[in-house]
Tab-separated table of C-alpha atoms in Angstrom:
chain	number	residue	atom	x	y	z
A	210	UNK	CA	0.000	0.000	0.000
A	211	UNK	CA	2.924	2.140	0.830
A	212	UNK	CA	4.138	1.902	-2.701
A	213	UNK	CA	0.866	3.203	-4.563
A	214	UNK	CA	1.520	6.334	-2.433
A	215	UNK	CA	5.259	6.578	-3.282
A	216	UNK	CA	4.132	6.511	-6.815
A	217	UNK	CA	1.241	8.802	-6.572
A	218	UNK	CA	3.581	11.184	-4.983
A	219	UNK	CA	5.884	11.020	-7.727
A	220	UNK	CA	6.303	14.001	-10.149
A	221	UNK	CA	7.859	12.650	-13.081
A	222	UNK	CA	7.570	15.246	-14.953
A	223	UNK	CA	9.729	16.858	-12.872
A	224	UNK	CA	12.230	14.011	-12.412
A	225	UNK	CA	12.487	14.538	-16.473
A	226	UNK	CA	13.622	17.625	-16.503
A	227	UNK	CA	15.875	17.777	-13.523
A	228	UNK	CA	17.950	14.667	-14.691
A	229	UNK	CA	17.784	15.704	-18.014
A	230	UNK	CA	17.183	12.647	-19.706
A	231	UNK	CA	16.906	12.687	-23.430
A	232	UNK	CA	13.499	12.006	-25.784
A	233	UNK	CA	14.215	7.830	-26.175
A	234	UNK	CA	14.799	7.856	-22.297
A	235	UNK	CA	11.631	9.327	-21.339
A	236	UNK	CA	9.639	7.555	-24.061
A	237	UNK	CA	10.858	4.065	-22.715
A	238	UNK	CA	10.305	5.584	-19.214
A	239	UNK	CA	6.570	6.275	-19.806
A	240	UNK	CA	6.298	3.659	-22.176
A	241	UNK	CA	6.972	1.192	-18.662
A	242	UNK	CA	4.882	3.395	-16.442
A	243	UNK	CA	2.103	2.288	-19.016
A	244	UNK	CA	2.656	-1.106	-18.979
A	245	UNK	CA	2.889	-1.207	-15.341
A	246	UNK	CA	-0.457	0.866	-14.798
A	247	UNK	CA	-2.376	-1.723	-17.372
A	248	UNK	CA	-1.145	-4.399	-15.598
A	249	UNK	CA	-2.438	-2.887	-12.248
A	250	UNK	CA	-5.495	-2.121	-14.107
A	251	UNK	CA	-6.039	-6.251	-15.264
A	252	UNK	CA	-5.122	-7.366	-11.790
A	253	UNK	CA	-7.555	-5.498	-10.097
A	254	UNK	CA	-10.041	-6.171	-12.474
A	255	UNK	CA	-9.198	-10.163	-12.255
A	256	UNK	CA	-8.506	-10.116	-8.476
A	257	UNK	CA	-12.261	-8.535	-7.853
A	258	UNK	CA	-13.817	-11.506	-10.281
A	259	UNK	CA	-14.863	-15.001	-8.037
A	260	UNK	CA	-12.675	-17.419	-8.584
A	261	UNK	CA	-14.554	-20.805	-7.281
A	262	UNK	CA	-16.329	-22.766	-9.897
A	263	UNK	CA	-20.369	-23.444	-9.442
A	264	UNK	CA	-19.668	-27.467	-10.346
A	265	UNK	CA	-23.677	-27.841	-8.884
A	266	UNK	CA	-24.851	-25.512	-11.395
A	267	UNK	CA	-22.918	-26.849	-14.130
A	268	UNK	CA	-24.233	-30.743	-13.162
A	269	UNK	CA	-27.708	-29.118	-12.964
A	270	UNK	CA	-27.557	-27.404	-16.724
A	271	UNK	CA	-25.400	-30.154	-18.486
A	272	UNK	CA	-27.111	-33.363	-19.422
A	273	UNK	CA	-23.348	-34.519	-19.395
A	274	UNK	CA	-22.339	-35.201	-16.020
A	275	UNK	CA	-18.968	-37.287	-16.627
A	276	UNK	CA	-17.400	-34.279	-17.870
A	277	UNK	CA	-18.251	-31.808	-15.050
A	278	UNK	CA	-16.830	-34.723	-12.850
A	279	UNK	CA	-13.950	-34.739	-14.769
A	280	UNK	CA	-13.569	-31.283	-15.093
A	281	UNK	CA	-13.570	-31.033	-11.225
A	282	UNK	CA	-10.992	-33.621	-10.707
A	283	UNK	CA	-8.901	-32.000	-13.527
A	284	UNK	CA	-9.587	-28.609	-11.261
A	285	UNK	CA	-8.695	-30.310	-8.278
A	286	UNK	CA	-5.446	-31.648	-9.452
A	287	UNK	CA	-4.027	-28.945	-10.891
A	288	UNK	CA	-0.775	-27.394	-9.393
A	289	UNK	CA	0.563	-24.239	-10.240
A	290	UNK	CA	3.877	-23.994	-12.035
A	291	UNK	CA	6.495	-22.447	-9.468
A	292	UNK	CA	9.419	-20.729	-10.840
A	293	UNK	CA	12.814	-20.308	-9.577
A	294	UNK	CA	13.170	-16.299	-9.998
A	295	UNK	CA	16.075	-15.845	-7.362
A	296	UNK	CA	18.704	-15.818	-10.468
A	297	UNK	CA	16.771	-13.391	-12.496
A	298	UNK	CA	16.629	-11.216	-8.998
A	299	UNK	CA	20.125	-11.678	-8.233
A	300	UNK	CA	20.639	-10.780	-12.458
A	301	UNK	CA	18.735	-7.752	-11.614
A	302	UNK	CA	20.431	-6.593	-8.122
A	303	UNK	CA	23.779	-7.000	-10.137
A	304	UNK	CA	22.786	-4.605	-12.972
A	305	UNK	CA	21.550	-2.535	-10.667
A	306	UNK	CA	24.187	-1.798	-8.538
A	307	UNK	CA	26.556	-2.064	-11.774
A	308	UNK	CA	24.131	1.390	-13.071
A	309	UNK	CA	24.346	2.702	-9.625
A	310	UNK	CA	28.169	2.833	-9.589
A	311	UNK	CA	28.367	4.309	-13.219
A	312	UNK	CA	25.657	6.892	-12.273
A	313	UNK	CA	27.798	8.261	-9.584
A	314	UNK	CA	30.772	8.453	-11.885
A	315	UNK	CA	28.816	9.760	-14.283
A	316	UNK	CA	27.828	12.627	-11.789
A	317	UNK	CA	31.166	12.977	-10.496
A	318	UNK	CA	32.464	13.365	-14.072
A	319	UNK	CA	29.834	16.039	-14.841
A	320	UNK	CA	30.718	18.137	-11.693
A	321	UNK	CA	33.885	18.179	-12.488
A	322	UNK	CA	33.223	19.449	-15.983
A	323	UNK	CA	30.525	21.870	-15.063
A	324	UNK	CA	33.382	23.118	-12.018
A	325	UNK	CA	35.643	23.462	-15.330
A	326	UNK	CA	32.948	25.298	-17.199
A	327	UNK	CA	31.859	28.017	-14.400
A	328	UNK	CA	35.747	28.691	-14.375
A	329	UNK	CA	35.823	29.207	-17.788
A	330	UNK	CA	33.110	31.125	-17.952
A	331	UNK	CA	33.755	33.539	-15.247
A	332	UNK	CA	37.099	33.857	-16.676
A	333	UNK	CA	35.319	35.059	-20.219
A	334	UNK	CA	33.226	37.567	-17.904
A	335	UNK	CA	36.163	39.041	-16.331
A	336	UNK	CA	38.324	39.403	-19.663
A	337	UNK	CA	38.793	42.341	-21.185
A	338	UNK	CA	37.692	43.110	-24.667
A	339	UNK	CA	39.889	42.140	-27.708
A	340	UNK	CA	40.160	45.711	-28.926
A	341	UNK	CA	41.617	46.723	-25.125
A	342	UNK	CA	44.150	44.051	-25.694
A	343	UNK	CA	47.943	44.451	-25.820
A	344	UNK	CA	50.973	42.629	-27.642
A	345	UNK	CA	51.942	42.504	-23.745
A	346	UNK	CA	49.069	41.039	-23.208
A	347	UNK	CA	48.871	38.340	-25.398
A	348	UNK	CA	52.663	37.497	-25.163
A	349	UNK	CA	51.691	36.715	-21.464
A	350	UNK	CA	49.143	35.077	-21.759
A	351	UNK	CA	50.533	32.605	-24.318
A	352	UNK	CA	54.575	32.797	-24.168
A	353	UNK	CA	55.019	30.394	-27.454
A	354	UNK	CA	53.692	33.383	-29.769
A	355	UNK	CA	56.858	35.518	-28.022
A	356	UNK	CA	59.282	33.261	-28.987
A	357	UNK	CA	57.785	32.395	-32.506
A	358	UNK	CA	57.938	36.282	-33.258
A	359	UNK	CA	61.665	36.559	-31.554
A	360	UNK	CA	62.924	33.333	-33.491
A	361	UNK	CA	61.584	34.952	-37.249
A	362	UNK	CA	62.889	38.226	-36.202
A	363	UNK	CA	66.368	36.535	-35.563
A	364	UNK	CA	66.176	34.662	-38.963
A	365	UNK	CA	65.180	38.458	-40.909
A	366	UNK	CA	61.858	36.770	-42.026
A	367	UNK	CA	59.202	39.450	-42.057
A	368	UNK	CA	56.206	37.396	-43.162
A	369	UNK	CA	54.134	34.792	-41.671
A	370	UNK	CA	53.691	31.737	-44.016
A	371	UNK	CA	50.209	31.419	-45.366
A	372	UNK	CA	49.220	35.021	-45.240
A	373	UNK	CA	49.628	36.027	-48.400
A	374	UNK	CA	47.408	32.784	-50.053
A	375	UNK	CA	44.881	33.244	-46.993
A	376	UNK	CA	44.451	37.889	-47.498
A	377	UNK	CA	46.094	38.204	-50.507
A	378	UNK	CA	48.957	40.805	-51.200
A	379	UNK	CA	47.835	44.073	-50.134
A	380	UNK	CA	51.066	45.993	-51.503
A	381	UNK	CA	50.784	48.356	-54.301
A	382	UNK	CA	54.221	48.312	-56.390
C-alpha cells in the first residue's frame, strides 16, 4: 500500500527535466509506467472476479455429467507452475548496482566538468575586450607566440607563411 503512495507522490515530470534525460529515455520511461499501470489495471479487475467454480450448477444445466466430474478432478489436481526467480533477482540486483556505480561516476564526471565550465566562464566575464588588448598582453598570456615572433625576427623573415594565399597581397608596387 505504501508503494501506490510513493508513486502517486511522484512528479515525473519533474524528475524529467531535472535529470535531463533525453526524448528515447523518457519515451521508454513512460512507455513502462504504461505497462505497469495496465497491468495494475487487469489485476484489479481479475482479483475482484470469483474465482470458485459453481460445479452444482454446471451438473444441474449439463445433461453430461462425466465431464463436469472430470472437469472437477482436472480442477482439483491442478498445481501451479512455481518458478525459480532468485537468479533473475540476483541478475537484476547486479545490474543494478553495476548502473548505480556508473551513475555516480557519471555525476562525479559532470561536476567536475561543469566546475571546469563556471571557471571558464567567469574567466570570459572578467576578460577584457579584444580591442583593449595588448601585444603585452597576449605574449603573457601565451609565451610560445613571443618566442615564434623573436625566433623569425632573428632569422630576418618578415612574413608569416600562409598570409599572403589566406588575405592576398595588399602591396601596391
Amino acid at each position: 500500500m505504501a508503494s501506490k503512495a510513493a508513486v502517486t507522490a511522484v512528479d515525473f515530470a519533474r524528475i524529467y527535466s531535472s535529470l535531463g534525460l533525453g526524448k528515447e529515455t523518457i519515451a521508454a520511461l513512460q512507455a513502462f509506467r504504461k505497462r505497469h499501470t495496465d497491468a495494475v489495471r487487469l489485476n484489479t479487475h481479475y482479483a475482484s472476479q470469483p474465482s470458485t467454480v459453481d460445479f452444482a450448477h454446471y451438473r444441474s444445466v449439463l445433461k453430461n455429467k462425466a465431464i463436469v466430474d472430470e472437469a472437477e478432478k482436472l480442477l482439483k489436481d491442478f498445481k501451479p507452475v512455481t518458478y525459480d526467480v532468485n537468479a533473475h533477482i540476483k541478475a537484476i540486483e547486479t545490474f543494478e548496482t553495476k548502473a548505480v556505480a556508473q551513475a555516480k561516476e557519471t555525476e562525479q564526471k559532470i561536476d567536475v566538468e561543469l566546475k571546469q565550465l563556471q571557471e571558464t566562464l567567469a574567466n570570459i566575464e572578467e576578460a577584457r575586450p579584444f580591442d583593449q588588448l595588448t601585444t603585452e598582453d597576449v605574449g603573457q598570456a601565451h609565451p610560445r607566440i613571443v618566442e615564434v615572433v623573436e625566433t623569425m625576427v632573428k632569422k630576418g623573415k618578415w612574413t608569416v607563411p600562409g598570409y599572403k594565399e589566406k588575405f592576398g597581397d595588399l602591396n601596391l608596387m
